[in-house]
PDB file of C-alpha atoms and ligand atoms in Angstrom:
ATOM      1  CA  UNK M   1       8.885 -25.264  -1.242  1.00 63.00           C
ATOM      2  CA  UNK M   2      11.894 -24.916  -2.955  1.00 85.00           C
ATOM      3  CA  UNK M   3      10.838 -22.612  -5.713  1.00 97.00           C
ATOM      4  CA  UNK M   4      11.570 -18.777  -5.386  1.00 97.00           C
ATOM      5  CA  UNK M   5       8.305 -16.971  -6.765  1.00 97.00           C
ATOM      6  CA  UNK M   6       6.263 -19.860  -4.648  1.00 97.00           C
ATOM      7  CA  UNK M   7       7.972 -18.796  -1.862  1.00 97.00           C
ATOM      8  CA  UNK M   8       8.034 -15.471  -2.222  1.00 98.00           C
ATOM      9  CA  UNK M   9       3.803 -15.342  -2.793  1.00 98.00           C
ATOM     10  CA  UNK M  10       3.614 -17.650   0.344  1.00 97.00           C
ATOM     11  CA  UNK M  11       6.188 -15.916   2.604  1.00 97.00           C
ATOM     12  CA  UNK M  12       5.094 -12.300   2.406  1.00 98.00           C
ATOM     13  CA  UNK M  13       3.561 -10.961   5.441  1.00 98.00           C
ATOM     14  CA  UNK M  14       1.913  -7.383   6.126  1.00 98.00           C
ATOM     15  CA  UNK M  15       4.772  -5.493   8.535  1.00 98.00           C
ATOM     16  CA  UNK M  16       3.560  -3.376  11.108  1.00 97.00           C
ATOM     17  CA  UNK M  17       6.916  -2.099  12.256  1.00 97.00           C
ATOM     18  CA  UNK M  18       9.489  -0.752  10.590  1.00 98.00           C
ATOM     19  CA  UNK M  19      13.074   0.846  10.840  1.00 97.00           C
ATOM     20  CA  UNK M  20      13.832   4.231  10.309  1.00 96.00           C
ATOM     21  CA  UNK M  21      16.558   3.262   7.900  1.00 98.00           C
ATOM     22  CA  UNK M  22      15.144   4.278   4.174  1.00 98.00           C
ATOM     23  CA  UNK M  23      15.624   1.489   1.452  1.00 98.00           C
ATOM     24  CA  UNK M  24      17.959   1.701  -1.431  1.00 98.00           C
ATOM     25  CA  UNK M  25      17.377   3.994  -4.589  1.00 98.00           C
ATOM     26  CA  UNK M  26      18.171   0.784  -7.026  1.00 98.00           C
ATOM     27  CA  UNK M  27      15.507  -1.371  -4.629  1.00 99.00           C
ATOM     28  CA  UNK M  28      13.029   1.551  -4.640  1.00 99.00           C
ATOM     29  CA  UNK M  29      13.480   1.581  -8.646  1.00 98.00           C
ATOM     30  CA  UNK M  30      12.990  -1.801  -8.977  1.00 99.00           C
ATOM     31  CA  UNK M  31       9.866  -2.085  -6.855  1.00 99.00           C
ATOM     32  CA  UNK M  32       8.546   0.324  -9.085  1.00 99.00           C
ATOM     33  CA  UNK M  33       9.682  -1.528 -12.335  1.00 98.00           C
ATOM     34  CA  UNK M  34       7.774  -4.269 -10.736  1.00 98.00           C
ATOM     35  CA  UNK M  35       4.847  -2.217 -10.384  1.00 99.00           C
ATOM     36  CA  UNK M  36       4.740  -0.777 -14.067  1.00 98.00           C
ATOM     37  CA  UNK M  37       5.172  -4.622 -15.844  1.00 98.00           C
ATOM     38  CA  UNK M  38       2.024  -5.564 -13.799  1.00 98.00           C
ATOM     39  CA  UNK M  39      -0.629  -6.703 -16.139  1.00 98.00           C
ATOM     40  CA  UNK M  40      -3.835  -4.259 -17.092  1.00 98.00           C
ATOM     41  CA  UNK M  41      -7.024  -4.386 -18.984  1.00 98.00           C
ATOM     42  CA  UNK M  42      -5.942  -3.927 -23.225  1.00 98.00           C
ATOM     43  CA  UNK M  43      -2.691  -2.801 -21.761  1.00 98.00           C
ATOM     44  CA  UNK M  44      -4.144   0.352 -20.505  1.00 98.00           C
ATOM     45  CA  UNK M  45      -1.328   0.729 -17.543  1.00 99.00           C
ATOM     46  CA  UNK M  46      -4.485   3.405 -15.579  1.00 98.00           C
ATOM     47  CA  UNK M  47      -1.737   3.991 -12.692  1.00 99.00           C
ATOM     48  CA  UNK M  48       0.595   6.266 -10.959  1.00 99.00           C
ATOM     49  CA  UNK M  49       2.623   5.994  -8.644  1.00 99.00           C
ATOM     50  CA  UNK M  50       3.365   8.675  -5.748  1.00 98.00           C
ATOM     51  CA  UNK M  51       6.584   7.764  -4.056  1.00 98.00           C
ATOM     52  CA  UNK M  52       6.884   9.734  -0.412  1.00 98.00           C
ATOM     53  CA  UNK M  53      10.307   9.716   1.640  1.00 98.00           C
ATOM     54  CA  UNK M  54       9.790  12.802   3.077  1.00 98.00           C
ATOM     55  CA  UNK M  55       9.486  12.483   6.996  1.00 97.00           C
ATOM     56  CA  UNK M  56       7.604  15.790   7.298  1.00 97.00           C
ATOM     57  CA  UNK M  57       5.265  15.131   4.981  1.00 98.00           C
ATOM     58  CA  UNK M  58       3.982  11.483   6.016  1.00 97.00           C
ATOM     59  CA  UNK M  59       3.701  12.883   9.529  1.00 95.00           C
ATOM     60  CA  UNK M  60       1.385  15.495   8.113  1.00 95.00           C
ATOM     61  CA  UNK M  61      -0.497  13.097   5.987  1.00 96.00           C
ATOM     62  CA  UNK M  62      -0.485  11.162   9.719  1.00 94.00           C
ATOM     63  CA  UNK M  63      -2.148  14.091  11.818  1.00 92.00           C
ATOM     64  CA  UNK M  64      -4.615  14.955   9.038  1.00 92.00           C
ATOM     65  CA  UNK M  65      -5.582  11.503   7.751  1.00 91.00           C
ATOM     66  CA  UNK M  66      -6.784  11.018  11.072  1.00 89.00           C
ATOM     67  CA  UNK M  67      -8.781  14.231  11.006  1.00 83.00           C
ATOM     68  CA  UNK M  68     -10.087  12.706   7.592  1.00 77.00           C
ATOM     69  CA  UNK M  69     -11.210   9.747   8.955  1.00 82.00           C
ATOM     70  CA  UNK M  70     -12.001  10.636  11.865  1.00 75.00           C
ATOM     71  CA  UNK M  71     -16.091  10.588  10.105  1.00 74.00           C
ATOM     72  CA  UNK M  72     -16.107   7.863   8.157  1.00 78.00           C
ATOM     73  CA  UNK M  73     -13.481   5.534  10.206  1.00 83.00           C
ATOM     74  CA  UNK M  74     -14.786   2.282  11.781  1.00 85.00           C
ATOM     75  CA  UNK M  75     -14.381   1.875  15.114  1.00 87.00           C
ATOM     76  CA  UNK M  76     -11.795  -0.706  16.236  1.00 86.00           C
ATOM     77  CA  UNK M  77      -9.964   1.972  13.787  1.00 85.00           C
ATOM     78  CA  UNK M  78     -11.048   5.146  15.486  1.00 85.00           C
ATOM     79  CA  UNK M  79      -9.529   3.638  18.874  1.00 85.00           C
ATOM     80  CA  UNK M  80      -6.585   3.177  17.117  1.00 86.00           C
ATOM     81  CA  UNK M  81      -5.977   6.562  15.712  1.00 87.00           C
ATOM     82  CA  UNK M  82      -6.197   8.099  19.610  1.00 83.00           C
ATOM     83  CA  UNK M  83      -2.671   6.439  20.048  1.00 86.00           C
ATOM     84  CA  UNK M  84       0.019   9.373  20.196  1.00 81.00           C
ATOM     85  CA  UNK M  85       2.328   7.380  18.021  1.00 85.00           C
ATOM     86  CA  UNK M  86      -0.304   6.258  15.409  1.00 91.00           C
ATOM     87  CA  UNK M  87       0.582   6.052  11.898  1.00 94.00           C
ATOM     88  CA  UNK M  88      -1.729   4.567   9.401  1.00 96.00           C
ATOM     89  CA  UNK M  89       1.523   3.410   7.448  1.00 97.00           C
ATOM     90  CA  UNK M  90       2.872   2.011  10.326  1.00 97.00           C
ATOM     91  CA  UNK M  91       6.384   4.417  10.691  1.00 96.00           C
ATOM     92  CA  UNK M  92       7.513   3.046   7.169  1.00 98.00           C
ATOM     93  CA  UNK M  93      10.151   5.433   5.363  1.00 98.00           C
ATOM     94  CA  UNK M  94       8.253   5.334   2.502  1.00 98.00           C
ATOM     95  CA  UNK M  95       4.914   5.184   0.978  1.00 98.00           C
ATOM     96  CA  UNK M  96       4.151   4.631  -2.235  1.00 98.00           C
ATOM     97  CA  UNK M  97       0.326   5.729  -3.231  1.00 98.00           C
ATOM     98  CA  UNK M  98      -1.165   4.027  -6.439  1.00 98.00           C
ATOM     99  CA  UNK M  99      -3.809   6.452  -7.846  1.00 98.00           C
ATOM    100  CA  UNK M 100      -6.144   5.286 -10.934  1.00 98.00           C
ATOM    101  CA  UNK M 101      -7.154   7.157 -14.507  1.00 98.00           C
ATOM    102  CA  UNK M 102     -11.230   7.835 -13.748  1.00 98.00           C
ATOM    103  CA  UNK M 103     -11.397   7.581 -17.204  1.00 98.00           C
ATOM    104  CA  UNK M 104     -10.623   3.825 -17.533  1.00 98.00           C
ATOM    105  CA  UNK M 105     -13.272   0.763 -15.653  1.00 98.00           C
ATOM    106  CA  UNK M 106     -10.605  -1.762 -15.373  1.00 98.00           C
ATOM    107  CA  UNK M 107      -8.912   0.926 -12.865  1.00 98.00           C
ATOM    108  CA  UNK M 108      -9.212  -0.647  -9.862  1.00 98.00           C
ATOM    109  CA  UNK M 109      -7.966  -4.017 -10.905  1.00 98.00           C
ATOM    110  CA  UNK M 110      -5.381  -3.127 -12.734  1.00 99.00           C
ATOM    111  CA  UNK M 111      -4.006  -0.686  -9.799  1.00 99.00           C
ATOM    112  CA  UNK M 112      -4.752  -3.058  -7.080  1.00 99.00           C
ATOM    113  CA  UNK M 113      -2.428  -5.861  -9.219  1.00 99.00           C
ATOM    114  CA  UNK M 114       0.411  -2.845  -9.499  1.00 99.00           C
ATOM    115  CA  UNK M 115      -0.183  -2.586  -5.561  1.00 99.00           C
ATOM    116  CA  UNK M 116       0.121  -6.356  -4.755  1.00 99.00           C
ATOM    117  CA  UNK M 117       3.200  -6.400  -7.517  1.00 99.00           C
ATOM    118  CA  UNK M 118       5.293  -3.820  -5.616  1.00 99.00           C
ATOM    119  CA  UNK M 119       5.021  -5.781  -2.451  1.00 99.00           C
ATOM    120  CA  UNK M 120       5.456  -8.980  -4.239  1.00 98.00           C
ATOM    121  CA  UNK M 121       8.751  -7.324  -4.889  1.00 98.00           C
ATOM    122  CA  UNK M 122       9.809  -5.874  -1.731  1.00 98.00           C
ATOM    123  CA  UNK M 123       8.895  -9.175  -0.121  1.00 98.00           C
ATOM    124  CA  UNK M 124      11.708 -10.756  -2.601  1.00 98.00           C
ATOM    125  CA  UNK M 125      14.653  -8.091  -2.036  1.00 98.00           C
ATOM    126  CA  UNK M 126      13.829  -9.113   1.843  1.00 98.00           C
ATOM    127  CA  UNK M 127      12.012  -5.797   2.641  1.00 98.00           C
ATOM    128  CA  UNK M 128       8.593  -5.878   4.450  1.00 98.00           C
ATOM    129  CA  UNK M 129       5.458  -3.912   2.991  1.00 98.00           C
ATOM    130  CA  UNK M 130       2.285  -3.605   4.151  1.00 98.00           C
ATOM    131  CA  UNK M 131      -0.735  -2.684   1.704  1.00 98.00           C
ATOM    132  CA  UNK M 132      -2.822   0.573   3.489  1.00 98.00           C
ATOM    133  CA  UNK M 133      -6.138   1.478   2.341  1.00 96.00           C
ATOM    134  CA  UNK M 134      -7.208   2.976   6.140  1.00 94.00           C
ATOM    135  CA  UNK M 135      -4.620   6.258   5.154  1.00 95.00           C
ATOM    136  CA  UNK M 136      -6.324   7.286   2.011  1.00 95.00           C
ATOM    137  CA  UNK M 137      -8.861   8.349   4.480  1.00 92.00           C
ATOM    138  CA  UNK M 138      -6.737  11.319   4.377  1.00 94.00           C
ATOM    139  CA  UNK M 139      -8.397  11.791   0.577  1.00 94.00           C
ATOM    140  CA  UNK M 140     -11.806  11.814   1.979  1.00 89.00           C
ATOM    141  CA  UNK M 141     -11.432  14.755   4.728  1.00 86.00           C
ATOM    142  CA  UNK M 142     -11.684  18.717   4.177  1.00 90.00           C
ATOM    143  CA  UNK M 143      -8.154  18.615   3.587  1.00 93.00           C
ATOM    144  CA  UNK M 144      -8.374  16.323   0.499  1.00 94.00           C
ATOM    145  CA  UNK M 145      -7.926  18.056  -2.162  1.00 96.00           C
ATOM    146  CA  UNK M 146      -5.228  19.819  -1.057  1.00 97.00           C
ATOM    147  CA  UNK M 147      -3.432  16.824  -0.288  1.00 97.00           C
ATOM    148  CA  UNK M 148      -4.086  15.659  -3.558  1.00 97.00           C
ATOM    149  CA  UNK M 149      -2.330  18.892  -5.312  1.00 98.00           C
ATOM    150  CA  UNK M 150       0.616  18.929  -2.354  1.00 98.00           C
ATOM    151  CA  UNK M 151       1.397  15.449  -3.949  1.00 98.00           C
ATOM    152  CA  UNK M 152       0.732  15.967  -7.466  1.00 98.00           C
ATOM    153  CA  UNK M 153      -1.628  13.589  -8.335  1.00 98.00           C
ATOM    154  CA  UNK M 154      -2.276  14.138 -11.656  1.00 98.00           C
ATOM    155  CA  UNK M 155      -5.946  15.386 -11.998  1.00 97.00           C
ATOM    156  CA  UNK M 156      -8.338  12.807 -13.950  1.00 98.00           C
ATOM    157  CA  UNK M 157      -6.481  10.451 -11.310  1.00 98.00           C
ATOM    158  CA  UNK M 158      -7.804   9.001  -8.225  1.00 98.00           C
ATOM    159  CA  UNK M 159      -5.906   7.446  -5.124  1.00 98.00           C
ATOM    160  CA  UNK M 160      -7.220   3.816  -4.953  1.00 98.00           C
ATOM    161  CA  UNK M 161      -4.280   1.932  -2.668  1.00 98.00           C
ATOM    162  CA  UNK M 162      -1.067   2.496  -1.116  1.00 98.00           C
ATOM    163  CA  UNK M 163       1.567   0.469   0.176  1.00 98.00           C
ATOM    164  CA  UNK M 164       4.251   1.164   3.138  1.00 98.00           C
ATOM    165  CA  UNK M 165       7.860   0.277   2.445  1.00 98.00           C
ATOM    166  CA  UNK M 166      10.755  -0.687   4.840  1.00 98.00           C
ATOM    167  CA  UNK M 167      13.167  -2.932   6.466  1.00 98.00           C
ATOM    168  CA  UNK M 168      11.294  -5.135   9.131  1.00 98.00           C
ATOM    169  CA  UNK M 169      11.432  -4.270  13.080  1.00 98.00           C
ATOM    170  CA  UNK M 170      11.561  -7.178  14.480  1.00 97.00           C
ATOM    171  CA  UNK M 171      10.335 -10.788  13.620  1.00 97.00           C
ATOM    172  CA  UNK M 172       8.259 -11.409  10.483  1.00 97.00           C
ATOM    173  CA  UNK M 173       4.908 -12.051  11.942  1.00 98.00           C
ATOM    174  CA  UNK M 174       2.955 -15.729  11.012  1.00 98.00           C
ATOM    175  CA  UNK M 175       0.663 -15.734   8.733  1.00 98.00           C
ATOM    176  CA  UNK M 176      -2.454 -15.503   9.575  1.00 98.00           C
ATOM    177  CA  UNK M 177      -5.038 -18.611   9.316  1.00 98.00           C
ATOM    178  CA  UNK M 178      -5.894 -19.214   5.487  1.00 98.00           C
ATOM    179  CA  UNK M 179      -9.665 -20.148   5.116  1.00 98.00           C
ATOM    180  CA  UNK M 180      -9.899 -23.193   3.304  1.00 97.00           C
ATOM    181  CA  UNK M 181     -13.509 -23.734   1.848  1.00 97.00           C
ATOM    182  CA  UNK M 182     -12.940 -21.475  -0.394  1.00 98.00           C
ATOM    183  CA  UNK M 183     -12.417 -23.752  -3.239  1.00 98.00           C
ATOM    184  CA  UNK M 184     -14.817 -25.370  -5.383  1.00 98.00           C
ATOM    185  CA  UNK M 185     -13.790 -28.484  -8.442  1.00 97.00           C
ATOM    186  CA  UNK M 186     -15.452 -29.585 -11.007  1.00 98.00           C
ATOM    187  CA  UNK M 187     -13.271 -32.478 -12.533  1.00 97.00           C
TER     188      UNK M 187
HETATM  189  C1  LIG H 201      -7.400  -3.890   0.291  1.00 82.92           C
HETATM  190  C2  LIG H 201      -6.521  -4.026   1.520  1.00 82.92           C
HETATM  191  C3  LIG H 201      -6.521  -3.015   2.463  1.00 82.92           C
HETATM  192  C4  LIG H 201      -5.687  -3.111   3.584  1.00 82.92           C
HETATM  193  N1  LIG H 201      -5.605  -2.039   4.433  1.00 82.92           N
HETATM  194  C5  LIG H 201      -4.784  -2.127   5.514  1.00 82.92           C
HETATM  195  C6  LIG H 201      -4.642  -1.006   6.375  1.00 82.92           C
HETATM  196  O1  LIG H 201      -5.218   0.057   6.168  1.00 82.92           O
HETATM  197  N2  LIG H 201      -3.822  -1.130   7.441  1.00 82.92           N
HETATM  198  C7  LIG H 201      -3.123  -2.291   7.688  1.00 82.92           C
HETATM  199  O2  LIG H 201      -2.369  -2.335   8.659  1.00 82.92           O
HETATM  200  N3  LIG H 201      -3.233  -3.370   6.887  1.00 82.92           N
HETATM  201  C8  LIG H 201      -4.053  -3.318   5.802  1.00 82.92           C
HETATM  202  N4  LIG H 201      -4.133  -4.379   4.943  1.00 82.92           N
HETATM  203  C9  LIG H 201      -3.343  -5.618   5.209  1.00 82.92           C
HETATM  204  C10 LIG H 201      -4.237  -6.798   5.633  1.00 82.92           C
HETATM  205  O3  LIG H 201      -4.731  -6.581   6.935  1.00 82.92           O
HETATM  206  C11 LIG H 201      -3.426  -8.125   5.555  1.00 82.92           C
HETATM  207  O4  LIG H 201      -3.021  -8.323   4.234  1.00 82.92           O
HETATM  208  C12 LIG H 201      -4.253  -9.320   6.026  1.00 82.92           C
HETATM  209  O5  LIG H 201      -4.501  -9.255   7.403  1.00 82.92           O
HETATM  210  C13 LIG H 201      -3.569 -10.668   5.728  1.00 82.92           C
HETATM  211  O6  LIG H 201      -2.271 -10.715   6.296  1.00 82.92           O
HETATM  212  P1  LIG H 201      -1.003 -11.010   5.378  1.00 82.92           P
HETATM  213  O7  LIG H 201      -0.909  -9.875   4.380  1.00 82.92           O
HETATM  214  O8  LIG H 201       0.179 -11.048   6.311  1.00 82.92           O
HETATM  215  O9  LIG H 201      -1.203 -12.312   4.676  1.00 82.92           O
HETATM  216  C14 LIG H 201      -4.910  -4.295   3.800  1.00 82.92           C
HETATM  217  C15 LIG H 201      -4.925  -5.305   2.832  1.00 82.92           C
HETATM  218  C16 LIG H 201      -5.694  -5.161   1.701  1.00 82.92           C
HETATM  219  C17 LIG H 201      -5.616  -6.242   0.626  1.00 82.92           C
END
């Protein structure tokens, strides 16, 4: 495949292990550039975008995430989370959280597209991302709404997705198998 957006939709993989090294300011602006041109229902742009680099803080949004979904959590994840070292966003320097306007009903897609876009765009400045829905968990516990002032989401505003950011540990996994009757033609 020798064109570059081709290969950048079929190349990008979720990364599950990250340095510690953070990514550049100019790459971290233009991932977010990315995000804001996404499309969105009449143009409504229903997004906004939380950018965390602080250590501290993801490794409290870590220990009480878990706490959070510690309830609601399905199993195979609840294992997970016993793991010392567990991090729903995998150790990634930085997490980005998309949050969406309650006020508008194409929210979710047009966030979800923002999501996908930013990772689009990591994957083609040869970063790895992984999208994380299993952290906003954290939202959902007693500690929720305090979370959601400690990070300023605006209020009106919901956290929908998130995505974790970083230089790849290691080799790029494969990707895993594609179903393929998924596709029906009429011709
Ligand atoms: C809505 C959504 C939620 C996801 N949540 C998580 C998550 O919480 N943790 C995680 O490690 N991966 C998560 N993923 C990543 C998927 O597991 C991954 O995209 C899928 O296995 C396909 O692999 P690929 O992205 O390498 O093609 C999520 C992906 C999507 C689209």
């Amino acid at each position: 495949m020798s064109n570059a957006t081709l290969q950048t939709l079929k190349n990008r993989r979720a990364i599950r292990s990250f340095d510690n090294k953070q990514i550049k300011s100019e790459d971290l602006n233009t991932i977010l550039e990315a995000a804001r041109y996404s499309p969105s229902a009449r143009n409504g742009q229903p997004w906004h975008f939380t950018v965390i680099q602080n250590e501290d803080l993801l490794k409290a949004m870590n220990k009480d995430g878990k706490e959070g979904a510690i309830k609601t959590a399905p199993d195979f994840m609840r294992e997970k989370m016993q793991a010392d070292n567990f991090s729903f966003w995998h150790g990634a320097p930085t997490v980005i959280i998309t949050s969406g306007s309650d006020e508008n009903r194409f929210a979710a897609a047009d966030c979800a597209i923002a999501n996908y876009s930013m990772m689009l765009a990591a994957e083609a400045l040869g970063l790895g991302s992984c999208w994380i829905n299993s952290g906003l968990m954290l939202f959902e516990g007693s500690k929720g709404s305090v979370y959601k002032e400690r990070l300023s989401i605006p209020s009106g505003y919901t956290p929908l997705y998130s995505v974790a950011l970083g230089y790849i540990n290691g080799d790029k996994p494969a990707a895993p198998e594609r179903k393929t009757d998924v596709i029906t033609y009429f011709k």
